[in-house]
mmCIF file with all atom_site columns, C-alpha atoms in Angstrom:
data_model
loop_
_atom_site.group_PDB
_atom_site.id
_atom_site.type_symbol
_atom_site.label_atom_id
_atom_site.label_alt_id
_atom_site.label_comp_id
_atom_site.label_asym_id
_atom_site.label_entity_id
_atom_site.label_seq_id
_atom_site.pdbx_PDB_ins_code
_atom_site.Cartn_x
_atom_site.Cartn_y
_atom_site.Cartn_z
_atom_site.occupancy
_atom_site.B_iso_or_equiv
_atom_site.pdbx_formal_charge
_atom_site.auth_seq_id
_atom_site.auth_comp_id
_atom_site.auth_asym_id
_atom_site.auth_atom_id
_atom_site.pdbx_PDB_model_num
ATOM 1   C CA . UNK A 1 1   ? -17.251 204.394 12.178  1.00 0.00 ? 1   UNK A CA 1
ATOM 2   C CA . UNK A 1 2   ? -17.768 200.785 11.181  1.00 0.00 ? 2   UNK A CA 1
ATOM 3   C CA . UNK A 1 3   ? -20.786 198.770 12.228  1.00 0.00 ? 3   UNK A CA 1
ATOM 4   C CA . UNK A 1 4   ? -18.852 195.493 11.930  1.00 0.00 ? 4   UNK A CA 1
ATOM 5   C CA . UNK A 1 5   ? -18.749 193.326 15.044  1.00 0.00 ? 5   UNK A CA 1
ATOM 6   C CA . UNK A 1 6   ? -16.198 190.689 16.064  1.00 0.00 ? 6   UNK A CA 1
ATOM 7   C CA . UNK A 1 7   ? -17.308 187.121 16.483  1.00 0.00 ? 7   UNK A CA 1
ATOM 8   C CA . UNK A 1 8   ? -18.152 186.037 20.029  1.00 0.00 ? 8   UNK A CA 1
ATOM 9   C CA . UNK A 1 9   ? -16.060 183.090 21.246  1.00 0.00 ? 9   UNK A CA 1
ATOM 10  C CA . UNK A 1 10  ? -18.314 180.643 23.086  1.00 0.00 ? 10  UNK A CA 1
ATOM 11  C CA . UNK A 1 11  ? -15.707 177.935 23.625  1.00 0.00 ? 11  UNK A CA 1
ATOM 12  C CA . UNK A 1 12  ? -12.073 177.466 22.683  1.00 0.00 ? 12  UNK A CA 1
ATOM 13  C CA . UNK A 1 13  ? -9.802  174.454 23.085  1.00 0.00 ? 13  UNK A CA 1
ATOM 14  C CA . UNK A 1 14  ? -6.638  173.051 21.573  1.00 0.00 ? 14  UNK A CA 1
ATOM 15  C CA . UNK A 1 15  ? -7.568  170.375 19.044  1.00 0.00 ? 15  UNK A CA 1
ATOM 16  C CA . UNK A 1 16  ? -3.964  169.469 18.265  1.00 0.00 ? 16  UNK A CA 1
ATOM 17  C CA . UNK A 1 17  ? -0.920  170.499 20.284  1.00 0.00 ? 17  UNK A CA 1
ATOM 18  C CA . UNK A 1 18  ? 2.513   169.482 18.997  1.00 0.00 ? 18  UNK A CA 1
ATOM 19  C CA . UNK A 1 19  ? 5.864   171.301 18.887  1.00 0.00 ? 19  UNK A CA 1
ATOM 20  C CA . UNK A 1 20  ? 5.519   171.614 15.085  1.00 0.00 ? 20  UNK A CA 1
ATOM 21  C CA . UNK A 1 21  ? 1.807   172.395 14.833  1.00 0.00 ? 21  UNK A CA 1
ATOM 22  C CA . UNK A 1 22  ? -0.937  173.754 17.076  1.00 0.00 ? 22  UNK A CA 1
ATOM 23  C CA . UNK A 1 23  ? -4.560  173.929 16.025  1.00 0.00 ? 23  UNK A CA 1
ATOM 24  C CA . UNK A 1 24  ? -7.289  175.545 18.111  1.00 0.00 ? 24  UNK A CA 1
ATOM 25  C CA . UNK A 1 25  ? -10.975 174.661 17.752  1.00 0.00 ? 25  UNK A CA 1
ATOM 26  C CA . UNK A 1 26  ? -13.283 177.589 18.464  1.00 0.00 ? 26  UNK A CA 1
ATOM 27  C CA . UNK A 1 27  ? -17.036 177.608 18.829  1.00 0.00 ? 27  UNK A CA 1
ATOM 28  C CA . UNK A 1 28  ? -18.126 181.067 17.740  1.00 0.00 ? 28  UNK A CA 1
ATOM 29  C CA . UNK A 1 29  ? -21.298 183.062 17.463  1.00 0.00 ? 29  UNK A CA 1
ATOM 30  C CA . UNK A 1 30  ? -21.476 185.303 14.412  1.00 0.00 ? 30  UNK A CA 1
ATOM 31  C CA . UNK A 1 31  ? -23.034 188.789 14.669  1.00 0.00 ? 31  UNK A CA 1
ATOM 32  C CA . UNK A 1 32  ? -26.086 187.295 12.891  1.00 0.00 ? 32  UNK A CA 1
ATOM 33  C CA . UNK A 1 33  ? -26.554 184.905 15.822  1.00 0.00 ? 33  UNK A CA 1
ATOM 34  C CA . UNK A 1 34  ? -25.551 181.813 13.866  1.00 0.00 ? 34  UNK A CA 1
ATOM 35  C CA . UNK A 1 35  ? -23.185 179.486 15.736  1.00 0.00 ? 35  UNK A CA 1
ATOM 36  C CA . UNK A 1 36  ? -20.255 177.733 14.114  1.00 0.00 ? 36  UNK A CA 1
ATOM 37  C CA . UNK A 1 37  ? -18.997 174.998 16.381  1.00 0.00 ? 37  UNK A CA 1
ATOM 38  C CA . UNK A 1 38  ? -15.848 173.971 14.553  1.00 0.00 ? 38  UNK A CA 1
ATOM 39  C CA . UNK A 1 39  ? -13.881 176.974 13.341  1.00 0.00 ? 39  UNK A CA 1
ATOM 40  C CA . UNK A 1 40  ? -10.250 175.819 13.317  1.00 0.00 ? 40  UNK A CA 1
ATOM 41  C CA . UNK A 1 41  ? -7.369  178.265 13.831  1.00 0.00 ? 41  UNK A CA 1
ATOM 42  C CA . UNK A 1 42  ? -3.658  177.582 13.300  1.00 0.00 ? 42  UNK A CA 1
ATOM 43  C CA . UNK A 1 43  ? -1.827  178.895 16.366  1.00 0.00 ? 43  UNK A CA 1
ATOM 44  C CA . UNK A 1 44  ? 1.485   179.986 14.896  1.00 0.00 ? 44  UNK A CA 1
ATOM 45  C CA . UNK A 1 45  ? 4.377   181.952 16.383  1.00 0.00 ? 45  UNK A CA 1
ATOM 46  C CA . UNK A 1 46  ? 5.393   185.352 15.047  1.00 0.00 ? 46  UNK A CA 1
ATOM 47  C CA . UNK A 1 47  ? 8.316   185.445 12.639  1.00 0.00 ? 47  UNK A CA 1
ATOM 48  C CA . UNK A 1 48  ? 10.822  187.954 11.298  1.00 0.00 ? 48  UNK A CA 1
ATOM 49  C CA . UNK A 1 49  ? 11.905  188.473 7.675   1.00 0.00 ? 49  UNK A CA 1
ATOM 50  C CA . UNK A 1 50  ? 14.981  190.454 6.761   1.00 0.00 ? 50  UNK A CA 1
ATOM 51  C CA . UNK A 1 51  ? 15.628  192.351 3.534   1.00 0.00 ? 51  UNK A CA 1
ATOM 52  C CA . UNK A 1 52  ? 19.423  192.551 3.744   1.00 0.00 ? 52  UNK A CA 1
ATOM 53  C CA . UNK A 1 53  ? 21.136  194.786 1.185   1.00 0.00 ? 53  UNK A CA 1
ATOM 54  C CA . UNK A 1 54  ? 24.896  194.754 0.622   1.00 0.00 ? 54  UNK A CA 1
ATOM 55  C CA . UNK A 1 55  ? 27.017  197.809 -0.178  1.00 0.00 ? 55  UNK A CA 1
ATOM 56  C CA . UNK A 1 56  ? 27.012  196.581 -3.800  1.00 0.00 ? 56  UNK A CA 1
ATOM 57  C CA . UNK A 1 57  ? 23.195  196.879 -3.904  1.00 0.00 ? 57  UNK A CA 1
ATOM 58  C CA . UNK A 1 58  ? 22.627  193.128 -3.846  1.00 0.00 ? 58  UNK A CA 1
ATOM 59  C CA . UNK A 1 59  ? 19.880  191.535 -1.802  1.00 0.00 ? 59  UNK A CA 1
ATOM 60  C CA . UNK A 1 60  ? 20.769  188.544 0.344   1.00 0.00 ? 60  UNK A CA 1
ATOM 61  C CA . UNK A 1 61  ? 18.295  185.761 -0.448  1.00 0.00 ? 61  UNK A CA 1
ATOM 62  C CA . UNK A 1 62  ? 18.140  182.191 0.742   1.00 0.00 ? 62  UNK A CA 1
ATOM 63  C CA . UNK A 1 63  ? 17.159  179.253 -1.413  1.00 0.00 ? 63  UNK A CA 1
ATOM 64  C CA . UNK A 1 64  ? 15.692  176.331 0.518   1.00 0.00 ? 64  UNK A CA 1
ATOM 65  C CA . UNK A 1 65  ? 13.266  173.433 0.340   1.00 0.00 ? 65  UNK A CA 1
ATOM 66  C CA . UNK A 1 66  ? 9.797   174.142 1.784   1.00 0.00 ? 66  UNK A CA 1
ATOM 67  C CA . UNK A 1 67  ? 8.010   170.896 2.511   1.00 0.00 ? 67  UNK A CA 1
ATOM 68  C CA . UNK A 1 68  ? 4.500   172.376 2.747   1.00 0.00 ? 68  UNK A CA 1
ATOM 69  C CA . UNK A 1 69  ? 4.558   173.166 -0.973  1.00 0.00 ? 69  UNK A CA 1
ATOM 70  C CA . UNK A 1 70  ? 7.282   170.608 -1.815  1.00 0.00 ? 70  UNK A CA 1
ATOM 71  C CA . UNK A 1 71  ? 9.386   173.142 -3.675  1.00 0.00 ? 71  UNK A CA 1
ATOM 72  C CA . UNK A 1 72  ? 12.762  174.817 -3.417  1.00 0.00 ? 72  UNK A CA 1
ATOM 73  C CA . UNK A 1 73  ? 12.024  178.530 -3.047  1.00 0.00 ? 73  UNK A CA 1
ATOM 74  C CA . UNK A 1 74  ? 13.974  181.783 -3.243  1.00 0.00 ? 74  UNK A CA 1
ATOM 75  C CA . UNK A 1 75  ? 13.032  183.965 -0.304  1.00 0.00 ? 75  UNK A CA 1
ATOM 76  C CA . UNK A 1 76  ? 14.367  186.396 2.260   1.00 0.00 ? 76  UNK A CA 1
ATOM 77  C CA . UNK A 1 77  ? 16.062  185.014 5.368   1.00 0.00 ? 77  UNK A CA 1
ATOM 78  C CA . UNK A 1 78  ? 13.985  184.863 8.499   1.00 0.00 ? 78  UNK A CA 1
ATOM 79  C CA . UNK A 1 79  ? 12.654  182.742 11.282  1.00 0.00 ? 79  UNK A CA 1
ATOM 80  C CA . UNK A 1 80  ? 11.098  182.614 14.690  1.00 0.00 ? 80  UNK A CA 1
ATOM 81  C CA . UNK A 1 81  ? 11.790  184.127 18.060  1.00 0.00 ? 81  UNK A CA 1
ATOM 82  C CA . UNK A 1 82  ? 13.976  182.247 20.568  1.00 0.00 ? 82  UNK A CA 1
ATOM 83  C CA . UNK A 1 83  ? 11.772  183.256 23.495  1.00 0.00 ? 83  UNK A CA 1
ATOM 84  C CA . UNK A 1 84  ? 8.685   185.260 24.357  1.00 0.00 ? 84  UNK A CA 1
ATOM 85  C CA . UNK A 1 85  ? 10.920  188.079 25.624  1.00 0.00 ? 85  UNK A CA 1
ATOM 86  C CA . UNK A 1 86  ? 13.196  188.323 22.558  1.00 0.00 ? 86  UNK A CA 1
ATOM 87  C CA . UNK A 1 87  ? 12.527  191.552 20.668  1.00 0.00 ? 87  UNK A CA 1
ATOM 88  C CA . UNK A 1 88  ? 11.756  191.485 16.957  1.00 0.00 ? 88  UNK A CA 1
ATOM 89  C CA . UNK A 1 89  ? 14.924  193.499 16.261  1.00 0.00 ? 89  UNK A CA 1
ATOM 90  C CA . UNK A 1 90  ? 17.094  191.017 18.172  1.00 0.00 ? 90  UNK A CA 1
ATOM 91  C CA . UNK A 1 91  ? 15.373  188.076 16.453  1.00 0.00 ? 91  UNK A CA 1
ATOM 92  C CA . UNK A 1 92  ? 15.918  189.671 13.031  1.00 0.00 ? 92  UNK A CA 1
ATOM 93  C CA . UNK A 1 93  ? 19.637  190.286 13.608  1.00 0.00 ? 93  UNK A CA 1
ATOM 94  C CA . UNK A 1 94  ? 20.098  186.770 15.011  1.00 0.00 ? 94  UNK A CA 1
ATOM 95  C CA . UNK A 1 95  ? 18.163  185.048 12.197  1.00 0.00 ? 95  UNK A CA 1
ATOM 96  C CA . UNK A 1 96  ? 20.043  186.978 9.499   1.00 0.00 ? 96  UNK A CA 1
ATOM 97  C CA . UNK A 1 97  ? 23.381  185.859 10.911  1.00 0.00 ? 97  UNK A CA 1
ATOM 98  C CA . UNK A 1 98  ? 22.294  182.273 11.642  1.00 0.00 ? 98  UNK A CA 1
ATOM 99  C CA . UNK A 1 99  ? 20.778  181.657 8.194   1.00 0.00 ? 99  UNK A CA 1
ATOM 100 C CA . UNK A 1 100 ? 23.265  183.558 6.056   1.00 0.00 ? 100 UNK A CA 1
ATOM 101 C CA . UNK A 1 101 ? 26.370  184.429 8.082   1.00 0.00 ? 101 UNK A CA 1
ATOM 102 C CA . UNK A 1 102 ? 25.653  188.093 7.237   1.00 0.00 ? 102 UNK A CA 1
ATOM 103 C CA . UNK A 1 103 ? 25.367  190.964 9.708   1.00 0.00 ? 103 UNK A CA 1
ATOM 104 C CA . UNK A 1 104 ? 24.193  194.509 9.072   1.00 0.00 ? 104 UNK A CA 1
ATOM 105 C CA . UNK A 1 105 ? 25.266  197.909 10.307  1.00 0.00 ? 105 UNK A CA 1
ATOM 106 C CA . UNK A 1 106 ? 21.673  199.074 10.589  1.00 0.00 ? 106 UNK A CA 1
ATOM 107 C CA . UNK A 1 107 ? 18.303  197.319 10.968  1.00 0.00 ? 107 UNK A CA 1
ATOM 108 C CA . UNK A 1 108 ? 15.210  199.368 10.136  1.00 0.00 ? 108 UNK A CA 1
ATOM 109 C CA . UNK A 1 109 ? 11.707  198.111 10.977  1.00 0.00 ? 109 UNK A CA 1
ATOM 110 C CA . UNK A 1 110 ? 9.564   198.197 7.825   1.00 0.00 ? 110 UNK A CA 1
ATOM 111 C CA . UNK A 1 111 ? 6.202   196.882 9.008   1.00 0.00 ? 111 UNK A CA 1
ATOM 112 C CA . UNK A 1 112 ? 4.427   194.261 11.054  1.00 0.00 ? 112 UNK A CA 1
ATOM 113 C CA . UNK A 1 113 ? 1.871   192.362 8.990   1.00 0.00 ? 113 UNK A CA 1
ATOM 114 C CA . UNK A 1 114 ? -0.578  189.551 9.594   1.00 0.00 ? 114 UNK A CA 1
ATOM 115 C CA . UNK A 1 115 ? 0.448   186.430 7.718   1.00 0.00 ? 115 UNK A CA 1
ATOM 116 C CA . UNK A 1 116 ? -3.001  184.904 7.027   1.00 0.00 ? 116 UNK A CA 1
ATOM 117 C CA . UNK A 1 117 ? -5.560  186.430 9.421   1.00 0.00 ? 117 UNK A CA 1
ATOM 118 C CA . UNK A 1 118 ? -8.386  184.159 8.248   1.00 0.00 ? 118 UNK A CA 1
ATOM 119 C CA . UNK A 1 119 ? -6.966  181.056 9.924   1.00 0.00 ? 119 UNK A CA 1
ATOM 120 C CA . UNK A 1 120 ? -3.533  181.920 11.392  1.00 0.00 ? 120 UNK A CA 1
ATOM 121 C CA . UNK A 1 121 ? -2.634  183.846 14.561  1.00 0.00 ? 121 UNK A CA 1
ATOM 122 C CA . UNK A 1 122 ? 0.861   185.063 13.710  1.00 0.00 ? 122 UNK A CA 1
ATOM 123 C CA . UNK A 1 123 ? 2.444   188.256 12.488  1.00 0.00 ? 123 UNK A CA 1
ATOM 124 C CA . UNK A 1 124 ? 5.468   188.833 10.271  1.00 0.00 ? 124 UNK A CA 1
ATOM 125 C CA . UNK A 1 125 ? 7.909   191.508 11.429  1.00 0.00 ? 125 UNK A CA 1
ATOM 126 C CA . UNK A 1 126 ? 9.724   192.914 8.386   1.00 0.00 ? 126 UNK A CA 1
ATOM 127 C CA . UNK A 1 127 ? 13.148  194.577 8.594   1.00 0.00 ? 127 UNK A CA 1
ATOM 128 C CA . UNK A 1 128 ? 15.515  196.308 6.211   1.00 0.00 ? 128 UNK A CA 1
ATOM 129 C CA . UNK A 1 129 ? 19.175  195.533 6.963   1.00 0.00 ? 129 UNK A CA 1
ATOM 130 C CA . UNK A 1 130 ? 21.490  198.019 5.302   1.00 0.00 ? 130 UNK A CA 1
ATOM 131 C CA . UNK A 1 131 ? 25.170  197.479 4.458   1.00 0.00 ? 131 UNK A CA 1
ATOM 132 C CA . UNK A 1 132 ? 24.953  193.758 5.112   1.00 0.00 ? 132 UNK A CA 1
ATOM 133 C CA . UNK A 1 133 ? 28.228  191.882 4.903   1.00 0.00 ? 133 UNK A CA 1
ATOM 134 C CA . UNK A 1 134 ? 29.444  188.369 5.642   1.00 0.00 ? 134 UNK A CA 1
ATOM 135 C CA . UNK A 1 135 ? 30.757  187.994 9.163   1.00 0.00 ? 135 UNK A CA 1
ATOM 136 C CA . UNK A 1 136 ? 30.502  184.356 10.157  1.00 0.00 ? 136 UNK A CA 1
ATOM 137 C CA . UNK A 1 137 ? 29.340  180.976 8.959   1.00 0.00 ? 137 UNK A CA 1
ATOM 138 C CA . UNK A 1 138 ? 25.753  179.797 8.890   1.00 0.00 ? 138 UNK A CA 1
ATOM 139 C CA . UNK A 1 139 ? 24.363  178.200 12.042  1.00 0.00 ? 139 UNK A CA 1
ATOM 140 C CA . UNK A 1 140 ? 21.445  176.212 10.649  1.00 0.00 ? 140 UNK A CA 1
ATOM 141 C CA . UNK A 1 141 ? 18.735  174.259 12.450  1.00 0.00 ? 141 UNK A CA 1
ATOM 142 C CA . UNK A 1 142 ? 18.334  170.540 11.809  1.00 0.00 ? 142 UNK A CA 1
ATOM 143 C CA . UNK A 1 143 ? 15.501  171.178 9.295   1.00 0.00 ? 143 UNK A CA 1
ATOM 144 C CA . UNK A 1 144 ? 17.441  173.817 7.336   1.00 0.00 ? 144 UNK A CA 1
ATOM 145 C CA . UNK A 1 145 ? 19.605  173.351 4.273   1.00 0.00 ? 145 UNK A CA 1
ATOM 146 C CA . UNK A 1 146 ? 20.122  176.830 2.887   1.00 0.00 ? 146 UNK A CA 1
ATOM 147 C CA . UNK A 1 147 ? 21.964  178.247 -0.128  1.00 0.00 ? 147 UNK A CA 1
ATOM 148 C CA . UNK A 1 148 ? 22.728  181.958 -0.117  1.00 0.00 ? 148 UNK A CA 1
ATOM 149 C CA . UNK A 1 149 ? 21.925  183.863 -3.315  1.00 0.00 ? 149 UNK A CA 1
ATOM 150 C CA . UNK A 1 150 ? 22.957  187.471 -3.886  1.00 0.00 ? 150 UNK A CA 1
ATOM 151 C CA . UNK A 1 151 ? 20.590  189.159 -6.339  1.00 0.00 ? 151 UNK A CA 1
ATOM 152 C CA . UNK A 1 152 ? 21.182  192.672 -7.734  1.00 0.00 ? 152 UNK A CA 1
ATOM 153 C CA . UNK A 1 153 ? 18.325  195.009 -6.819  1.00 0.00 ? 153 UNK A CA 1
ATOM 154 C CA . UNK A 1 154 ? 17.630  195.640 -10.528 1.00 0.00 ? 154 UNK A CA 1
ATOM 155 C CA . UNK A 1 155 ? 16.787  191.956 -11.059 1.00 0.00 ? 155 UNK A CA 1
ATOM 156 C CA . UNK A 1 156 ? 14.264  191.564 -8.238  1.00 0.00 ? 156 UNK A CA 1
ATOM 157 C CA . UNK A 1 157 ? 11.109  192.752 -10.028 1.00 0.00 ? 157 UNK A CA 1
ATOM 158 C CA . UNK A 1 158 ? 11.838  190.450 -12.952 1.00 0.00 ? 158 UNK A CA 1
ATOM 159 C CA . UNK A 1 159 ? 12.178  187.478 -10.600 1.00 0.00 ? 159 UNK A CA 1
ATOM 160 C CA . UNK A 1 160 ? 8.819   188.348 -9.033  1.00 0.00 ? 160 UNK A CA 1
ATOM 161 C CA . UNK A 1 161 ? 7.212   188.658 -12.489 1.00 0.00 ? 161 UNK A CA 1
ATOM 162 C CA . UNK A 1 162 ? 8.514   185.252 -13.601 1.00 0.00 ? 162 UNK A CA 1
ATOM 163 C CA . UNK A 1 163 ? 7.442   183.588 -10.350 1.00 0.00 ? 163 UNK A CA 1
ATOM 164 C CA . UNK A 1 164 ? 10.968  182.771 -9.197  1.00 0.00 ? 164 UNK A CA 1
ATOM 165 C CA . UNK A 1 165 ? 10.233  184.882 -6.104  1.00 0.00 ? 165 UNK A CA 1
ATOM 166 C CA . UNK A 1 166 ? 6.727   183.875 -5.012  1.00 0.00 ? 166 UNK A CA 1
ATOM 167 C CA . UNK A 1 167 ? 6.502   183.964 -1.201  1.00 0.00 ? 167 UNK A CA 1
ATOM 168 C CA . UNK A 1 168 ? 4.064   186.625 0.054   1.00 0.00 ? 168 UNK A CA 1
ATOM 169 C CA . UNK A 1 169 ? 6.066   187.871 3.056   1.00 0.00 ? 169 UNK A CA 1
ATOM 170 C CA . UNK A 1 170 ? 9.200   188.146 0.932   1.00 0.00 ? 170 UNK A CA 1
ATOM 171 C CA . UNK A 1 171 ? 7.369   190.137 -1.731  1.00 0.00 ? 171 UNK A CA 1
ATOM 172 C CA . UNK A 1 172 ? 5.821   192.475 0.859   1.00 0.00 ? 172 UNK A CA 1
ATOM 173 C CA . UNK A 1 173 ? 9.238   193.118 2.439   1.00 0.00 ? 173 UNK A CA 1
ATOM 174 C CA . UNK A 1 174 ? 10.797  193.707 -0.984  1.00 0.00 ? 174 UNK A CA 1
ATOM 175 C CA . UNK A 1 175 ? 8.237   196.307 -2.037  1.00 0.00 ? 175 UNK A CA 1
ATOM 176 C CA . UNK A 1 176 ? 8.319   198.101 1.320   1.00 0.00 ? 176 UNK A CA 1
ATOM 177 C CA . UNK A 1 177 ? 12.109  197.995 1.585   1.00 0.00 ? 177 UNK A CA 1
ATOM 178 C CA . UNK A 1 178 ? 12.819  198.958 -2.002  1.00 0.00 ? 178 UNK A CA 1
ATOM 179 C CA . UNK A 1 179 ? 10.482  201.927 -1.551  1.00 0.00 ? 179 UNK A CA 1
ATOM 180 C CA . UNK A 1 180 ? 12.451  203.048 1.539   1.00 0.00 ? 180 UNK A CA 1
ATOM 181 C CA . UNK A 1 181 ? 15.741  202.647 -0.353  1.00 0.00 ? 181 UNK A CA 1
ATOM 182 C CA . UNK A 1 182 ? 14.356  204.558 -3.334  1.00 0.00 ? 182 UNK A CA 1
ATOM 183 C CA . UNK A 1 183 ? 13.171  207.410 -1.116  1.00 0.00 ? 183 UNK A CA 1
ATOM 184 C CA . UNK A 1 184 ? 16.518  207.527 0.678   1.00 0.00 ? 184 UNK A CA 1
ATOM 185 C CA . UNK A 1 185 ? 18.538  207.628 -2.556  1.00 0.00 ? 185 UNK A CA 1
ATOM 186 C CA . UNK A 1 186 ? 16.325  210.337 -4.085  1.00 0.00 ? 186 UNK A CA 1
ATOM 187 C CA . UNK A 1 187 ? 16.679  212.581 -1.031  1.00 0.00 ? 187 UNK A CA 1
ATOM 188 C CA . UNK A 1 188 ? 20.484  212.346 -0.927  1.00 0.00 ? 188 UNK A CA 1
#
């Protein structure tokens, strides 16, 4: 059993509250007794990421501009929840179709991970979407301009090694999902 103790929250208030960004300012007491009066936390909503695989063993990626890093990145489709009551499975199916126009016959939960637990509050819900196929057109938000890129499974590790795929959540979903696919193909 661990002897580690959580920090004690003495005071907590929103320092910045905007539809695009929320930052909480906590005053905390460490287990040592030392008080930190300005520990800032990014209050972020949970998101879903979808590893969609076509019947031709291609992964459905999206290429889009990410302003935080000012780069165009290759990553898995995903996004936020429409409401507090929307399930992660429903959000994943909806986001896959909205961002890519693809739907899947089966959605398998892979894992729920913390994004950056040092300063962020959110989790990433990862899904594997098997037998994905185009069904409709993209329904993008005002901030989204998205190109769809189909990448053969065999090329994914090379794209990670060269840095073409460099988003943490995407890489986690790829390794988890490719492991599930590998196990499934070896048992059949």
